[in-house]
Coordinates of C-alpha atoms and ligand atoms in Angstrom, one line a residue:
M1 CA 9.4 5.1 28.1
Q2 CA 8.3 3.9 24.8
A3 CA 9.0 0.0 25.4
T4 CA 7.2 0.1 28.8
K5 CA 4.5 2.2 27.5
R6 CA 4.2 -0.8 25.1
E7 CA 4.5 -4.0 27.6
A8 CA 1.5 -2.4 29.5
D9 CA -0.9 -2.1 26.7
L10 CA 0.1 -5.1 25.1
P11 CA -2.0 -7.2 27.4
R12 CA -4.8 -5.2 26.4
A13 CA -4.4 -5.1 22.9
R14 CA -3.8 -9.0 22.9
E15 CA -7.0 -9.7 25.0
L16 CA -8.9 -7.2 22.1
I17 CA -7.8 -9.6 19.5
A18 CA -8.3 -12.9 21.7
Q19 CA -12.3 -11.2 22.1
A20 CA -12.8 -10.3 18.5
R21 CA -15.1 -12.4 16.2
R22 CA -13.9 -10.4 12.9
V23 CA -10.8 -8.7 12.6
V24 CA -9.6 -6.7 9.7
A25 CA -6.4 -4.7 9.1
L26 CA -5.5 -1.3 7.2
T27 CA -2.1 -0.9 6.6
G28 CA 0.1 2.0 5.3
A29 CA 4.0 2.3 3.9
G30 CA 5.1 2.2 7.3
I31 CA 4.3 -1.7 7.2
S32 CA 7.3 -1.9 4.3
A33 CA 9.6 0.9 5.8
E34 CA 12.0 -2.2 7.5
S35 CA 11.5 -3.9 4.2
G36 CA 13.6 -1.2 3.5
V37 CA 10.8 0.9 1.4
P38 CA 11.0 5.0 2.0
T39 CA 7.8 6.2 2.9
F40 CA 5.8 8.7 1.4
R41 CA 6.3 11.3 4.0
D42 CA 9.6 10.2 6.4
A43 CA 12.4 12.1 5.4
G44 CA 13.8 9.3 3.1
G45 CA 11.1 10.2 0.5
L46 CA 13.1 12.5 -2.0
W47 CA 13.6 11.3 -5.6
R48 CA 15.6 13.6 -7.9
N49 CA 14.6 17.1 -5.7
Y50 CA 10.9 15.8 -6.4
R51 CA 8.8 14.7 -3.7
P52 CA 6.5 12.0 -4.0
E53 CA 2.8 14.0 -3.8
E54 CA 4.1 16.0 -6.8
L55 CA 5.2 12.8 -8.6
A56 CA 2.0 10.3 -7.7
T57 CA -0.4 12.7 -9.1
I58 CA -2.5 12.2 -12.2
G59 CA -1.6 15.9 -13.2
A60 CA 2.1 15.3 -13.1
F61 CA 0.8 12.1 -15.4
E62 CA -0.8 14.0 -17.8
R63 CA 1.7 16.8 -17.9
D64 CA 5.0 14.7 -17.9
P65 CA 4.7 11.2 -18.2
R66 CA 8.6 10.4 -19.0
T67 CA 9.2 11.9 -15.6
V68 CA 6.7 9.7 -13.6
W69 CA 7.5 7.2 -15.8
E70 CA 11.5 7.4 -14.6
W71 CA 10.2 8.0 -11.0
Y72 CA 8.1 4.3 -11.1
E73 CA 11.0 2.8 -13.0
W74 CA 13.0 4.1 -10.3
R75 CA 11.1 2.2 -7.6
R76 CA 10.1 -0.9 -9.0
G77 CA 13.8 -1.1 -9.7
F78 CA 14.4 -0.5 -6.1
L79 CA 11.4 -3.0 -4.7
A80 CA 12.6 -6.0 -6.2
T81 CA 15.8 -5.7 -4.1
C82 CA 13.4 -5.4 -1.1
N83 CA 11.4 -8.4 0.6
P84 CA 8.5 -9.0 3.1
N85 CA 9.3 -8.1 6.8
D86 CA 8.3 -10.0 10.5
G87 CA 5.3 -7.7 10.3
H88 CA 3.9 -8.5 7.3
R89 CA 4.6 -12.3 7.9
A90 CA 3.2 -12.0 11.4
L91 CA 0.4 -10.3 9.7
A92 CA -0.2 -12.8 7.0
R93 CA 0.3 -16.2 9.5
F94 CA -2.8 -14.5 11.8
F95 CA -4.9 -13.8 8.5
L96 CA -4.4 -17.5 6.9
G97 CA -5.3 -18.8 10.5
R98 CA -8.9 -16.9 10.6
G99 CA -10.1 -17.7 7.0
E100 CA -11.7 -14.9 7.0
D101 CA -10.8 -11.5 5.1
G102 CA -8.6 -9.3 6.7
I103 CA -5.6 -6.9 5.0
V104 CA -6.5 -3.9 3.4
T105 CA -3.5 -2.3 1.9
Q106 CA -2.8 1.4 0.9
N107 CA 0.7 0.1 0.1
V108 CA 1.3 -0.7 -3.9
D109 CA 5.0 -2.9 -3.0
G110 CA 2.9 -6.4 -3.5
L111 CA 5.2 -7.3 -0.2
H112 CA 1.7 -8.2 1.5
T113 CA 1.0 -10.6 -1.4
R114 CA 4.8 -12.5 -1.3
A115 CA 4.3 -12.7 2.8
A116 CA 1.1 -14.8 2.3
I117 CA 2.8 -16.9 -0.5
E118 CA 5.7 -17.1 1.7
E119 CA 3.8 -18.0 4.6
A120 CA 0.6 -20.4 3.1
G121 CA 3.7 -22.5 0.8
D122 CA 1.0 -22.7 -1.5
A123 CA -1.4 -20.7 -3.3
P124 CA -2.6 -18.9 0.2
P125 CA -6.5 -18.5 0.1
D126 CA -8.1 -15.3 -1.5
A127 CA -9.1 -14.1 2.0
A128 CA -5.5 -13.9 3.1
L129 CA -4.7 -11.6 0.0
P130 CA -4.5 -8.0 0.7
I131 CA -7.3 -5.2 -1.0
E132 CA -4.6 -3.6 -2.7
I133 CA -6.8 -0.1 -2.4
H134 CA -4.1 1.4 -4.5
G135 CA -3.4 -0.8 -6.7
A136 CA -0.1 -2.4 -7.5
I137 CA 2.9 -1.0 -8.8
A138 CA 4.1 -4.8 -10.8
R139 CA 1.1 -4.3 -13.1
D140 CA 0.5 -1.7 -16.0
R141 CA -2.5 -0.4 -17.4
C142 CA -3.9 1.6 -20.3
N143 CA -4.4 5.0 -19.8
E144 CA -7.1 4.8 -22.2
C145 CA -8.9 1.4 -22.5
G146 CA -7.6 0.5 -18.7
L147 CA -6.2 -2.8 -20.3
R148 CA -4.0 -4.8 -17.3
A149 CA -0.9 -6.1 -18.3
E150 CA 2.3 -7.3 -16.5
A151 CA 5.2 -4.4 -16.3
E152 CA 7.9 -5.0 -18.4
P153 CA 11.0 -3.8 -17.9
L154 CA 11.4 -0.8 -20.3
A155 CA 14.4 -1.9 -22.5
V156 CA 16.5 0.7 -24.1
R157 CA 16.4 0.5 -28.1
D158 CA 19.0 0.2 -29.7
D159 CA 18.6 3.6 -30.8
G160 CA 19.0 4.5 -27.3
A161 CA 15.3 5.6 -26.9
R162 CA 13.4 3.5 -24.2
R163 CA 10.6 1.0 -25.1
T164 CA 8.1 -1.7 -23.0
G165 CA 7.7 -5.5 -24.8
G166 CA 4.3 -4.1 -25.4
G167 CA 3.0 -2.7 -28.3
E168 CA 5.8 -1.1 -30.3
P169 CA 5.4 3.3 -29.1
P170 CA 5.4 4.9 -32.6
P171 CA 9.2 6.1 -33.2
G172 CA 10.6 8.6 -30.7
D173 CA 8.0 8.2 -28.2
P174 CA 9.6 6.0 -26.1
L175 CA 6.8 5.7 -23.6
P176 CA 5.0 2.3 -22.9
R177 CA 2.2 1.8 -25.3
C178 CA -0.6 -0.8 -25.0
A179 CA -0.7 -4.0 -26.9
E180 CA -4.7 -2.9 -27.7
C181 CA -4.8 0.2 -28.6
G182 CA -2.1 2.2 -28.5
G183 CA -2.7 4.2 -25.4
L184 CA 0.0 5.1 -23.2
R185 CA 0.5 2.7 -20.6
R186 CA 1.1 3.7 -16.8
P187 CA 1.5 1.6 -13.2
D188 CA -1.6 0.4 -13.0
V189 CA -1.7 2.3 -9.3
V190 CA -4.0 5.1 -8.4
L191 CA -2.5 9.1 -8.5
F192 CA -3.7 11.5 -6.0
G193 CA -6.0 13.2 -7.6
E194 CA -7.8 9.9 -9.1
M195 CA -10.9 7.7 -8.0
L196 CA -9.8 4.2 -6.7
D197 CA -11.5 1.2 -7.9
S198 CA -15.3 1.5 -6.2
A199 CA -15.7 -2.5 -5.9
L200 CA -12.4 -2.4 -3.8
L201 CA -13.4 0.2 -1.9
E202 CA -16.9 -0.8 -1.2
R203 CA -15.7 -4.2 -0.3
A204 CA -13.0 -2.3 2.0
Q205 CA -15.8 -0.3 3.7
T206 CA -18.1 -3.7 4.1
M207 CA -15.5 -5.6 5.6
A208 CA -14.2 -3.1 8.0
A209 CA -17.7 -2.0 8.9
R210 CA -18.7 -6.2 9.9
A211 CA -15.5 -6.2 11.9
D212 CA -15.1 -5.4 15.3
L213 CA -11.9 -5.0 15.3
C214 CA -9.5 -2.9 12.8
L215 CA -5.7 -3.0 13.6
V216 CA -4.2 0.2 11.7
I217 CA -0.4 -0.1 11.1
G218 CA 2.2 2.0 9.6
T219 CA -0.7 4.6 8.5
S220 CA -0.1 8.2 8.8
A221 CA -3.9 8.1 7.9
V222 CA -4.1 11.4 6.4
V223 CA -4.9 9.7 2.8
Y224 CA -8.6 9.8 2.1
P225 CA -10.5 7.6 1.4
A226 CA -8.7 5.2 2.8
A227 CA -8.4 6.5 6.2
G228 CA -11.7 6.6 6.7
I229 CA -11.6 2.7 6.8
P230 CA -11.1 2.1 10.4
L231 CA -14.2 4.6 10.8
A232 CA -16.6 2.2 9.2
T233 CA -15.6 -0.6 12.3
L234 CA -15.6 2.0 14.6
H235 CA -19.5 3.8 13.4
G236 CA -19.9 -0.5 13.5
G237 CA -19.4 -0.6 17.2
G238 CA -15.8 -2.1 16.4
R239 CA -12.9 -0.7 18.1
I240 CA -9.1 0.1 16.8
I241 CA -5.8 -0.7 17.4
E242 CA -3.0 0.9 16.3
V243 CA 0.7 0.1 15.8
N244 CA 2.9 2.9 14.7
P245 CA 6.2 4.5 16.4
Q246 CA 4.2 8.0 15.9
A247 CA 0.7 9.6 17.0
T248 CA -1.5 9.8 14.1
D249 CA -4.7 11.5 13.3
L250 CA -6.4 8.2 14.2
T251 CA -4.5 8.1 17.8
R252 CA -7.4 9.5 19.7
A253 CA -9.6 6.8 18.3
A254 CA -7.8 3.7 19.1
E255 CA -9.0 2.3 22.4
V256 CA -5.2 1.1 22.3
A257 CA -2.0 2.5 20.4
L258 CA 1.2 0.2 20.3
R259 CA 4.1 2.7 20.1
G260 CA 6.3 0.7 18.3
A261 CA 7.7 -0.9 14.8
A262 CA 5.5 -3.2 12.3
G263 CA 8.6 -5.7 12.4
E264 CA 8.6 -5.7 16.2
V265 CA 5.1 -5.1 17.3
L266 CA 3.2 -7.6 15.1
P267 CA 4.4 -11.3 15.8
E268 CA 4.3 -10.1 20.0
L269 CA 0.8 -9.1 19.3
L270 CA -0.5 -12.1 16.8
A271 CA 1.9 -14.8 17.8
Ligands
BV8_1 C1 -9.6 10.7 -3.9 C2 -0.5 4.9 -4.7 C3 -11.9 11.4 -5.5 C4 0.3 6.0 -5.3 C5 -1.3 6.6 -3.2 C6 -6.5 18.0 -2.7 C7 -6.1 17.8 -4.6 C8 -6.6 16.1 -5.0 C9 -6.9 15.5 -4.2 C10 -7.3 16.0 -2.7 C11 -6.9 17.3 -2.0 N1 -7.3 16.8 -0.9 C12 -7.3 15.8 -0.2 C13 -7.3 15.4 -1.5 C14 -8.1 13.4 -1.6 C15 -6.4 13.0 -1.7 C16 -6.0 12.9 -0.4 O1 -6.2 12.4 0.4 N2 -5.1 14.0 -0.3 C17 -4.0 13.6 1.1 C18 -2.6 13.9 0.6 C19 -5.0 15.1 1.9 N3 -6.8 11.6 -1.9 C20 -6.7 11.1 -3.5 O2 -6.8 12.1 -4.3 C21 -7.1 10.0 -3.5 N4 -8.5 10.3 -4.3 O3 -9.4 11.3 -3.3 O4 -10.5 10.5 -5.0 C22 -11.1 12.6 -5.9 C23 -11.0 12.5 -7.1 C24 -10.6 13.6 -7.4 C25 -10.2 14.4 -7.1 C26 -10.4 15.0 -5.7 C27 -10.9 13.8 -5.1 C28 -6.0 8.9 -4.4 C29 -5.5 8.5 -3.0 C30 -4.3 7.5 -3.4 C31 -2.9 8.3 -4.1 N5 -2.1 7.0 -4.4 N6 -0.9 5.3 -3.4 C32 2.0 5.2 -5.1 O5 1.9 4.7 -4.1 O6 2.7 5.2 -5.9 S1 -1.3 6.9 -1.6 C33 0.2 6.8 -0.6 O7 0.1 7.6 0.3 C34 0.7 5.4 -0.8 O8 -0.2 4.6 -1.0 C35 0.8 5.5 0.9 O9 0.2 4.3 1.6 C36 -0.2 6.4 1.7 C37 0.1 7.1 2.6 O10 1.7 7.8 2.7 P1 2.5 7.7 3.4 O11 2.8 8.9 4.8 O12 4.0 7.3 3.3 O13 2.6 6.7 4.1 P2 1.7 6.7 5.1 O14 0.4 7.5 5.6 O15 1.6 5.2 5.6 O16 2.8 7.4 6.6 C38 4.3 6.6 7.1 C39 3.5 6.1 8.6 O17 4.6 4.8 8.9 C40 4.1 6.8 9.3 O18 2.7 7.1 10.6 C41 4.9 6.1 10.5 O19 4.7 6.8 11.8 C42 5.1 5.2 10.6 N7 5.9 4.7 10.3 C43 7.1 4.5 10.0 N8 8.0 3.4 10.4 C44 7.1 2.5 10.8 C45 5.8 3.3 11.2 N9 4.7 2.4 11.3 C46 5.5 1.1 11.6 N10 6.6 0.8 11.4 C47 7.2 0.8 11.2 N11 8.5 0.5 10.9
ZN2 ZN1 -5.5 0.4 -24.3

């Protein structure tokens, strides 16, 4: 049933894309599912009996930075084994060919950027790179002064404590410290309860408002303000195409809802 319904909807969706002047995409954890990256809400999202929503919060980081650090370290290690999938690649090829701004992602896994570099062969144009509105797990940021730095693996000191390659932490405090101000470093991601980078959010909302088509791919559309981005396209007179095996809160606003996995649907939809 799913496949035949999708076959019926695909021509309509392809027609909307052919007619669209400006297309944007909003992606969520679902587009990385076929790369083996566990999504936040699907059953696999447990770590040491914590739920991601309990760990990816500013409250948890302030209360227990070590546990949150260990979760991000685990995720970084896991992501090092993941690669972009056919969905990331089809989307990268599509936007490389259009030469305009295109992808807004909630994901912090860096897979859209890797797909753009792979598809462009060398340095992809900025327009083909995603707006990462929730940050990037591969970077660190100082919790005090905001200084950003490439994440360095937490090495284990000879006395067994954990340290980072950055500024030497005070003895006994194995958590990574900022080389500039000595503040606590944290992954450069937006935790629940934190504001998004207003310039990035502004760029994403403006792009969505002037688009006449928004592809909403692999998101349960429950996290705000990200989930509001496709509505900017709708309020600007544009339309939404959703790609997701499940229905979501945005399905009723979609002109076409393609029930399927991004890695299968996107290559057909965007060819
Ligand atoms: C903010 C970075 C102002 C971290 C993320 C109460 C208290 C405090 C805050 C709130 C509150 N109520 C509401 C809020 C606001 C909160 C929010 O929206 N909460 C939700 C849960 C209700 N938002 C915030 O806190 C934001 N900031 O509002 O600031 C403020 C300030 C102070 C106080 C209040 C407000 C910050 C939000 C950013 C959080 N950071 N990521 C990290 O990743 O480590 S969000 C995180 O969730 C991920 O980025 C992820 O993308 C996103 C969504 O999670 P998932 O569900 O896993 O992913 P997704 O939704 O994409 O679902 C998977 C989908 O894929 C499913 O639909 C599935 O069907 C589909 N799928 C599965 N397989 C496939 C597929 N699709 C296609 N192909 C497949 N193969
Ligand atoms: Zn600092």
